[in-house]
JSON list of C-alpha atoms in Angstrom, two decimals:
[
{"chain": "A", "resi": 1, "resn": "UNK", "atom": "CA", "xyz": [15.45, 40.68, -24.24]},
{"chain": "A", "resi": 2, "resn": "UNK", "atom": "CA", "xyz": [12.80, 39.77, -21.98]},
{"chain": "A", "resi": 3, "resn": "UNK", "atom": "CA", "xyz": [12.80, 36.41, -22.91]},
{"chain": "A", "resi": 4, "resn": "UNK", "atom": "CA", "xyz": [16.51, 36.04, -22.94]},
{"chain": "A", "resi": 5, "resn": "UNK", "atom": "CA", "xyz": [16.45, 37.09, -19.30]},
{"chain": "A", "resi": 6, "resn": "UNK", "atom": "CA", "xyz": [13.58, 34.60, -18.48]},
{"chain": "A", "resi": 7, "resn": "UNK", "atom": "CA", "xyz": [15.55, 31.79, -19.70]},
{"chain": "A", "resi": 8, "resn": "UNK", "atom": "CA", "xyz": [18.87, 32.42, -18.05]},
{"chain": "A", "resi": 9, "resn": "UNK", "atom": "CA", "xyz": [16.44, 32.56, -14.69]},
{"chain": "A", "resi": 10, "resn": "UNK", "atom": "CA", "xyz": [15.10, 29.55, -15.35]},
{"chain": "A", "resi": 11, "resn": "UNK", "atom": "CA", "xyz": [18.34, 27.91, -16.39]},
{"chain": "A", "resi": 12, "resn": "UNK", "atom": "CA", "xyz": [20.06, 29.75, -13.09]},
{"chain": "A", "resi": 13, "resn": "UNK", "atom": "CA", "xyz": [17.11, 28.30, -10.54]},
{"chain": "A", "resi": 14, "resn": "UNK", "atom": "CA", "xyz": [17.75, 24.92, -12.26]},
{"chain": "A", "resi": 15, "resn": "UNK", "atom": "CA", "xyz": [21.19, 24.37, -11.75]},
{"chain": "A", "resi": 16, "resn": "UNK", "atom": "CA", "xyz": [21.25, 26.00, -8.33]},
{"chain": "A", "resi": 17, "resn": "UNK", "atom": "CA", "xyz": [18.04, 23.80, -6.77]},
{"chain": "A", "resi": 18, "resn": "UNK", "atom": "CA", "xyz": [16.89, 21.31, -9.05]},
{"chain": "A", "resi": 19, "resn": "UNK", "atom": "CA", "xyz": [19.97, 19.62, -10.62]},
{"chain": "A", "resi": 20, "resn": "UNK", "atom": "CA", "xyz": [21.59, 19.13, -7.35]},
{"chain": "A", "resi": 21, "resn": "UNK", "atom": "CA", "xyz": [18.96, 17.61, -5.30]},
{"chain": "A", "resi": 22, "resn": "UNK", "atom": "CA", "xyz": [17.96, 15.42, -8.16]},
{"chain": "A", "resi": 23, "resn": "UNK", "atom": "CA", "xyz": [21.52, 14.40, -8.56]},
{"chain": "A", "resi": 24, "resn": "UNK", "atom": "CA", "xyz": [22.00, 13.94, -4.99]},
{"chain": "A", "resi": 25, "resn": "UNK", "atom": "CA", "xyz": [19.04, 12.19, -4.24]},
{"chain": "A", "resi": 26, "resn": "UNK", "atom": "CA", "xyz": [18.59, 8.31, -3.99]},
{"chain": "A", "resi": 27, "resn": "UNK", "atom": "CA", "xyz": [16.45, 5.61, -5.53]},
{"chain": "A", "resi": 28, "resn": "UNK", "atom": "CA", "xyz": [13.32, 6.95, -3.48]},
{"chain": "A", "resi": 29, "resn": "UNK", "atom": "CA", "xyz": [13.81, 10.42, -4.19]},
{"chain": "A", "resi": 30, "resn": "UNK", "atom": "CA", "xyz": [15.59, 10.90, -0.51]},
{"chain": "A", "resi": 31, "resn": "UNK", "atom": "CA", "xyz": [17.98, 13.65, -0.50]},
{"chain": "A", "resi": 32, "resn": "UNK", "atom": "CA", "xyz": [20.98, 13.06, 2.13]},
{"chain": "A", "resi": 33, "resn": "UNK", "atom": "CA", "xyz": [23.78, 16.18, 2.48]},
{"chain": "A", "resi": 34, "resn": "UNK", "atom": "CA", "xyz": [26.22, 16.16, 4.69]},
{"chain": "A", "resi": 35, "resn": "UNK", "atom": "CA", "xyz": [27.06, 18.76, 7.28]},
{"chain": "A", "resi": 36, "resn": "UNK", "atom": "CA", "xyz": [30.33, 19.82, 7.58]},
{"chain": "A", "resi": 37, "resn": "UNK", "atom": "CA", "xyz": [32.21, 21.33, 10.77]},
{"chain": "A", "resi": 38, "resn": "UNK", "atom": "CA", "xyz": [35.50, 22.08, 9.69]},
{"chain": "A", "resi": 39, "resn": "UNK", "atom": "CA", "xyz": [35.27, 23.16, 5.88]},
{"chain": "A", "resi": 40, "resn": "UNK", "atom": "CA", "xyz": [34.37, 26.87, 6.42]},
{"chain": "A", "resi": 41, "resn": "UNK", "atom": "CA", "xyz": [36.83, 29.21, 7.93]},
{"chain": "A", "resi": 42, "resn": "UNK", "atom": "CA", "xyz": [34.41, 31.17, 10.05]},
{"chain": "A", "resi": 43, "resn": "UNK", "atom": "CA", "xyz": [33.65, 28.32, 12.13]},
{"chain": "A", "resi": 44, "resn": "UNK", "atom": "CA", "xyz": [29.91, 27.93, 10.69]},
{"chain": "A", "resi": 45, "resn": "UNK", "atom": "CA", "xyz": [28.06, 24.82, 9.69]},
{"chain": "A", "resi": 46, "resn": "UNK", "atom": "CA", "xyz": [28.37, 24.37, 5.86]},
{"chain": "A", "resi": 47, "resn": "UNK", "atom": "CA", "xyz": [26.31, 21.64, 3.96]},
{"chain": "A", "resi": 48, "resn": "UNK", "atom": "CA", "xyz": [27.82, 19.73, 0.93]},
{"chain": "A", "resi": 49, "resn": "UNK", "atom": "CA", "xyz": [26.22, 17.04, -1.51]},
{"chain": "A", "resi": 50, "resn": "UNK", "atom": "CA", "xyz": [23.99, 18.86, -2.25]},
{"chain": "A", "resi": 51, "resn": "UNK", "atom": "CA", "xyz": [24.02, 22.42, 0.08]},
{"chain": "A", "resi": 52, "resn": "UNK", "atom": "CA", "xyz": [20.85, 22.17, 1.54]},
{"chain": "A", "resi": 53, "resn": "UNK", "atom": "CA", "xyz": [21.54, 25.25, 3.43]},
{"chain": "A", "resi": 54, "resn": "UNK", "atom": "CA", "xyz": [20.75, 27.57, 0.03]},
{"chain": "A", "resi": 55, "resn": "UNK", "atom": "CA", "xyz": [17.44, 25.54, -0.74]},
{"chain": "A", "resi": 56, "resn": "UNK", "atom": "CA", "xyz": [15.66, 28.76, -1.13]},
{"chain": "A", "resi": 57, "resn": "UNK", "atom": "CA", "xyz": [16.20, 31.71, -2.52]},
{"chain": "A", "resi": 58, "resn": "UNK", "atom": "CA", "xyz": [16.21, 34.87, 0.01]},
{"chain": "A", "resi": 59, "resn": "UNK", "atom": "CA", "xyz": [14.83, 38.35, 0.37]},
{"chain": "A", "resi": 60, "resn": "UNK", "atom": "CA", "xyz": [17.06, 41.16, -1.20]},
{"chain": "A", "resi": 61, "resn": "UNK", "atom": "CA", "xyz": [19.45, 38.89, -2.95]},
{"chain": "A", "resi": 62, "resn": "UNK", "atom": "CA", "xyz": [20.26, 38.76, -7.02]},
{"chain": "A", "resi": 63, "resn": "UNK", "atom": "CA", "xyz": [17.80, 36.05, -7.43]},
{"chain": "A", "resi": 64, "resn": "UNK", "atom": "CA", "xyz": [14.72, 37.43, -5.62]},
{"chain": "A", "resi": 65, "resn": "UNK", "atom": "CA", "xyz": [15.36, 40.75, -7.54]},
{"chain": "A", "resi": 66, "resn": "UNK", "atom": "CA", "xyz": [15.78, 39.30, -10.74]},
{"chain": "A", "resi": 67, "resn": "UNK", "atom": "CA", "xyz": [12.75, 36.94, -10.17]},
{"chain": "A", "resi": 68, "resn": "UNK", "atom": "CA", "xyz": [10.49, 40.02, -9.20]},
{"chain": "A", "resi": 69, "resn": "UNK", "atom": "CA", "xyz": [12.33, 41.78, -12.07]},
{"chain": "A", "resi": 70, "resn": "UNK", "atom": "CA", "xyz": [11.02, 39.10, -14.61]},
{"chain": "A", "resi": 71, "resn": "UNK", "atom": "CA", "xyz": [7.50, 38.89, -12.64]},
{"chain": "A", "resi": 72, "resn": "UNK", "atom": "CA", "xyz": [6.79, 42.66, -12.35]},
{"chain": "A", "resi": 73, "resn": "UNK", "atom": "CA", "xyz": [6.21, 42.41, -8.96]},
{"chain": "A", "resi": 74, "resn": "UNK", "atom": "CA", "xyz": [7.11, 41.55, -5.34]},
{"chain": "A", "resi": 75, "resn": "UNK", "atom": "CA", "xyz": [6.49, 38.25, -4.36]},
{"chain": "A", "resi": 76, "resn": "UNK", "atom": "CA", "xyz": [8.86, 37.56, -1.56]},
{"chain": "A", "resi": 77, "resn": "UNK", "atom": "CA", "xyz": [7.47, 34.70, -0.55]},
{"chain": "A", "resi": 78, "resn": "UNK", "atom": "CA", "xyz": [6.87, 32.76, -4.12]},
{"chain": "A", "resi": 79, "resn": "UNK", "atom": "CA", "xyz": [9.88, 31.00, -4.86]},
{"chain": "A", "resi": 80, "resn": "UNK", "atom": "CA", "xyz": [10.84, 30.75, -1.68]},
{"chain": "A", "resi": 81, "resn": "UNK", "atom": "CA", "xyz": [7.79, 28.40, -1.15]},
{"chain": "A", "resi": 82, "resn": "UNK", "atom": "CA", "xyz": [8.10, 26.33, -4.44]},
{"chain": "A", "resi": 83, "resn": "UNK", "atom": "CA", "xyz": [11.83, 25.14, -3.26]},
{"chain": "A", "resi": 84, "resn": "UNK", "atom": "CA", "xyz": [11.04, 24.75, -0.29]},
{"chain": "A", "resi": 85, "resn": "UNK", "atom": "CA", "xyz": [7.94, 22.40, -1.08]},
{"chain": "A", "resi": 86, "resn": "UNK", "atom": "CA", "xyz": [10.20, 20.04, -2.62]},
{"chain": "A", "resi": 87, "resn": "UNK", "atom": "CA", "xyz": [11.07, 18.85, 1.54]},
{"chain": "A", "resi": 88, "resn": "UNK", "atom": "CA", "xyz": [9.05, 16.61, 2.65]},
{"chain": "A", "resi": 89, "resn": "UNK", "atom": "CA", "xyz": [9.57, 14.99, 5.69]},
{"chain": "A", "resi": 90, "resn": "UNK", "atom": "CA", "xyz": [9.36, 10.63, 5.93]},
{"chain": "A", "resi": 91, "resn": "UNK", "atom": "CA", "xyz": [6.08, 10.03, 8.53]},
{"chain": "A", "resi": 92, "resn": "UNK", "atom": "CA", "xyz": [6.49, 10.04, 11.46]},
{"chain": "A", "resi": 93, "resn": "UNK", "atom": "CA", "xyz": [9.46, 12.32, 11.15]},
{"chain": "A", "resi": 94, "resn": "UNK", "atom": "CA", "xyz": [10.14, 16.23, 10.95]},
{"chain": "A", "resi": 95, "resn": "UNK", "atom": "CA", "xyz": [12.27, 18.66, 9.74]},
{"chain": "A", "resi": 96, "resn": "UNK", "atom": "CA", "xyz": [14.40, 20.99, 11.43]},
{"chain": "A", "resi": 97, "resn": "UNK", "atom": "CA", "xyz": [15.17, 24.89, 10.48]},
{"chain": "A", "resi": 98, "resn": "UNK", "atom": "CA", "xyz": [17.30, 26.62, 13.33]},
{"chain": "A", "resi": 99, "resn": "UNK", "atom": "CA", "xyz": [18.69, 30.17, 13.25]},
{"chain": "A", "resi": 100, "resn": "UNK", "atom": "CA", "xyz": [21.62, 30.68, 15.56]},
{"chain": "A", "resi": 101, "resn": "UNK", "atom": "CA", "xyz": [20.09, 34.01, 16.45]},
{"chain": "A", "resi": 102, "resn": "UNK", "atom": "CA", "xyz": [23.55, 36.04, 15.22]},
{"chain": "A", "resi": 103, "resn": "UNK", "atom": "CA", "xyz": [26.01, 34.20, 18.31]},
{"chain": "A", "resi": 104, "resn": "UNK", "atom": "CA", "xyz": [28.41, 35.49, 16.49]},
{"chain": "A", "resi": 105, "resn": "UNK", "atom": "CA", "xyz": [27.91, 39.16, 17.22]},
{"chain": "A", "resi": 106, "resn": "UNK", "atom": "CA", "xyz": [27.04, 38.15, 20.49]},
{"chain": "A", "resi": 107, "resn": "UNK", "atom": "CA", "xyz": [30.30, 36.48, 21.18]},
{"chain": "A", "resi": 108, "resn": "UNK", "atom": "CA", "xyz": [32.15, 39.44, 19.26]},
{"chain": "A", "resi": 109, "resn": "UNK", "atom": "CA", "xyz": [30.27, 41.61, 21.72]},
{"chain": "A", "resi": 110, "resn": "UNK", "atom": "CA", "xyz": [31.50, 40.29, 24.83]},
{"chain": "A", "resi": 111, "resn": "UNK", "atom": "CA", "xyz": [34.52, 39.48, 23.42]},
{"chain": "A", "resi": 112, "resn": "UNK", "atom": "CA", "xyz": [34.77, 43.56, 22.14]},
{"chain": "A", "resi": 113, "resn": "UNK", "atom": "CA", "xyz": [33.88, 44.63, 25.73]},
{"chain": "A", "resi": 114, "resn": "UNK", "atom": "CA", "xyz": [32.43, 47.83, 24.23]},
{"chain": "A", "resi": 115, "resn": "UNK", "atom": "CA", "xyz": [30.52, 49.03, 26.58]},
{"chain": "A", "resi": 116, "resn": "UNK", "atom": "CA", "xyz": [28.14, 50.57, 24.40]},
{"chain": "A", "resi": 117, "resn": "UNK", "atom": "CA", "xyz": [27.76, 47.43, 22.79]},
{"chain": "A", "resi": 118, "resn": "UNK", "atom": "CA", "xyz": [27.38, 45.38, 26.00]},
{"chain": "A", "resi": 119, "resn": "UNK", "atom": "CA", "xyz": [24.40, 48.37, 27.31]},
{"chain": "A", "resi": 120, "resn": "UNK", "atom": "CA", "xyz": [22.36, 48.04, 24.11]},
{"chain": "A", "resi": 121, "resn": "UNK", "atom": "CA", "xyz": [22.35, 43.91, 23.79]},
{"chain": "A", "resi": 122, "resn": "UNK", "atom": "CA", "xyz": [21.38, 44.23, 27.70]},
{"chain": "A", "resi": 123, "resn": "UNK", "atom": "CA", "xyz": [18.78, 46.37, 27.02]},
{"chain": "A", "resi": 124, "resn": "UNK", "atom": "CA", "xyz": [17.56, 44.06, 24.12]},
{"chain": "A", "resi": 125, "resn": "UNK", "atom": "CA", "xyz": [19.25, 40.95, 23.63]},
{"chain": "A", "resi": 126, "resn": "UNK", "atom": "CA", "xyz": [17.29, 40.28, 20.39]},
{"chain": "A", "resi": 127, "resn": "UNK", "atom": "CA", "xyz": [18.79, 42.87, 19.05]},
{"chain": "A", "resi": 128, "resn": "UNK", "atom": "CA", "xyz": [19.28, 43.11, 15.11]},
{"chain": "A", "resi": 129, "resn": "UNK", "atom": "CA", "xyz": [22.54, 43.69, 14.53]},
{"chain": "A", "resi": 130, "resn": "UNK", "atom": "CA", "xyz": [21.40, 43.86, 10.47]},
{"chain": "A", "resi": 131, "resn": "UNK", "atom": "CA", "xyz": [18.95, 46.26, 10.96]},
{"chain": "A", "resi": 132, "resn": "UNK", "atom": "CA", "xyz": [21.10, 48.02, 12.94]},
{"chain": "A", "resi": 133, "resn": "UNK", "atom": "CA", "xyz": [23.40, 48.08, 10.32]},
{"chain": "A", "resi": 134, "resn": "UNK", "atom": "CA", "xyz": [20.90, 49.33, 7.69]},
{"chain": "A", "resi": 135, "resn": "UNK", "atom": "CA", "xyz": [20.08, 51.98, 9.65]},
{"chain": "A", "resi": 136, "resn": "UNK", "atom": "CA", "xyz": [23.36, 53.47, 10.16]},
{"chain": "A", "resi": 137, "resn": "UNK", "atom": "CA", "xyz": [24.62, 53.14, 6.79]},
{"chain": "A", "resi": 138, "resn": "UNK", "atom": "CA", "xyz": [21.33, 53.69, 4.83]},
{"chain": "A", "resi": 139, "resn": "UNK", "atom": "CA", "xyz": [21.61, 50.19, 2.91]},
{"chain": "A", "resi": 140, "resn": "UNK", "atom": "CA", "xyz": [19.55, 47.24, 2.57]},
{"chain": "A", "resi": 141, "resn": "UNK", "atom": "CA", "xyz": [19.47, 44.10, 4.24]},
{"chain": "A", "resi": 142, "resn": "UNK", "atom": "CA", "xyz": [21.71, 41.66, 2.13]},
{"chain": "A", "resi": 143, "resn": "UNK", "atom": "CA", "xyz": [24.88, 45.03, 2.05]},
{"chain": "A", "resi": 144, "resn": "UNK", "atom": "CA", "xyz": [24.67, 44.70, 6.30]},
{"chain": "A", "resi": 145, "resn": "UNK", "atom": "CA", "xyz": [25.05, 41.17, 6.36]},
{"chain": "A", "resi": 146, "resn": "UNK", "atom": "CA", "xyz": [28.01, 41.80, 4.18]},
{"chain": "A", "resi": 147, "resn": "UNK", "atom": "CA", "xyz": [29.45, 44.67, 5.50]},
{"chain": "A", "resi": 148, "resn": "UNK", "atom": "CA", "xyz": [28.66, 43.09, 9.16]},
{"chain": "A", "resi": 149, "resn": "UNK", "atom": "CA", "xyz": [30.72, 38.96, 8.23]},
{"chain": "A", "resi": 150, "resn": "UNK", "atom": "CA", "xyz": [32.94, 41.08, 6.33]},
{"chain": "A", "resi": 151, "resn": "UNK", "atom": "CA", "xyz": [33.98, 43.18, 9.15]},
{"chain": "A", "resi": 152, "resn": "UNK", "atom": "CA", "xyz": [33.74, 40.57, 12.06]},
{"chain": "A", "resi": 153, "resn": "UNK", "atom": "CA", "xyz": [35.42, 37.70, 9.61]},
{"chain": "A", "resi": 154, "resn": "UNK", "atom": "CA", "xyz": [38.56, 40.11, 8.76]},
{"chain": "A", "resi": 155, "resn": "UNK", "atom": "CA", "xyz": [37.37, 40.78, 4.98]},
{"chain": "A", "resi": 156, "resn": "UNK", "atom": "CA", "xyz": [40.03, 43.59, 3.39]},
{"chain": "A", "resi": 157, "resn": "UNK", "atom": "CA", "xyz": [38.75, 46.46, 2.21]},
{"chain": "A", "resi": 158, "resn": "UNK", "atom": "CA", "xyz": [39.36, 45.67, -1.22]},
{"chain": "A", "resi": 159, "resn": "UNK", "atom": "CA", "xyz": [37.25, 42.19, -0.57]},
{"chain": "A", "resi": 160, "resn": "UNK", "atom": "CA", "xyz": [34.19, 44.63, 1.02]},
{"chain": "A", "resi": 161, "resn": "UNK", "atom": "CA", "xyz": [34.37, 46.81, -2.12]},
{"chain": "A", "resi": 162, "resn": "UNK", "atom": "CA", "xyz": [34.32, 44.20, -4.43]},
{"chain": "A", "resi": 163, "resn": "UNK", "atom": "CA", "xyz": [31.55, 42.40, -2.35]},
{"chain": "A", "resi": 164, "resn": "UNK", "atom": "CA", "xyz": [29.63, 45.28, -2.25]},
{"chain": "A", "resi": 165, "resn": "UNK", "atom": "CA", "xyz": [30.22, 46.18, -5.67]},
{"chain": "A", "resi": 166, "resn": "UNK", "atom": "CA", "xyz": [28.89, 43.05, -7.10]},
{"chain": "A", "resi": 167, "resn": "UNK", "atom": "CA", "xyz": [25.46, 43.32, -5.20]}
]
């Protein structure tokens, strides 16, 4: 069974990371996605051909636990860094990682007018809403994030449940 589930990993990483970017890439290996402004309904940046925005795979999510699942350990950091090594930048040139430091609850803050809301992100604008989020509902990381888009993005109920279901 072990083995079964190591394969379907393997296959899983492949067709998420590898097969894309090789697919994707030009004669010199060059990968070139395109960023999208109007594709998502939320308003966010999304990346197509290949999505260069999931290069990696993240803390708390299916993947990480089934990779430290199949290792027998935590190793946040592992795959994360194998994926990610595949980037290499042309000389003389650099890339770019930006985090747009959760505008979104900021916005829905002052949009909210809540003034509970408004005291707390004066007291510490780098607030975490996520954490936040954890705390109050006694989850992990990857259920706030969902439970916090859902809720600010207009998911249903049913939508949460089954989001939260899946995880």
């Amino acid at each position: 069974m072990k083995a079964y589930r190591e394969v379907l990993l393997r296959e899983r990483i492949s067709a998420m990371f590898l097969e894309p970017y090789l697919k994707n890439c030009d004669f010199k290996y060059n990968i070139h996605t395109s960023f999208n402004q109007h594709t998502v309904q939320t308003g966010r940046l999304s990346s197509s051909g290949p999505n260069v925005q999931q290069c990696a795979v993240t803390k708390g999510t299916k993947d990480q636990r089934s990779i430290e699942e199949f290792l027998g350990e935590s190793d946040d950091e592992a795959i994360n860094r194998q994926i990610r090594s595949l980037f290499i930048a042309r000389p003389e040139k650099v890339l770019v990682s930006c985090d747009i430091g959760q505008a979104e609850y900021k916005v829905s803050v002052y949009l909210s007018q809540d003034l509970d809301l408004i005291s707390r992100w004066q007291k510490d604008p780098y607030i975490d809403y996520h954490a936040e989020t954890m705390k109050l509902l006694d989850i992990d990381r990857l259920c706030a994030k969902t439970v916090n888009f859902g809720v600010l993005y207009g998911m249903s109920y049913r939508g949460l449940s089954a989001a939260l279901t899946s995880m």
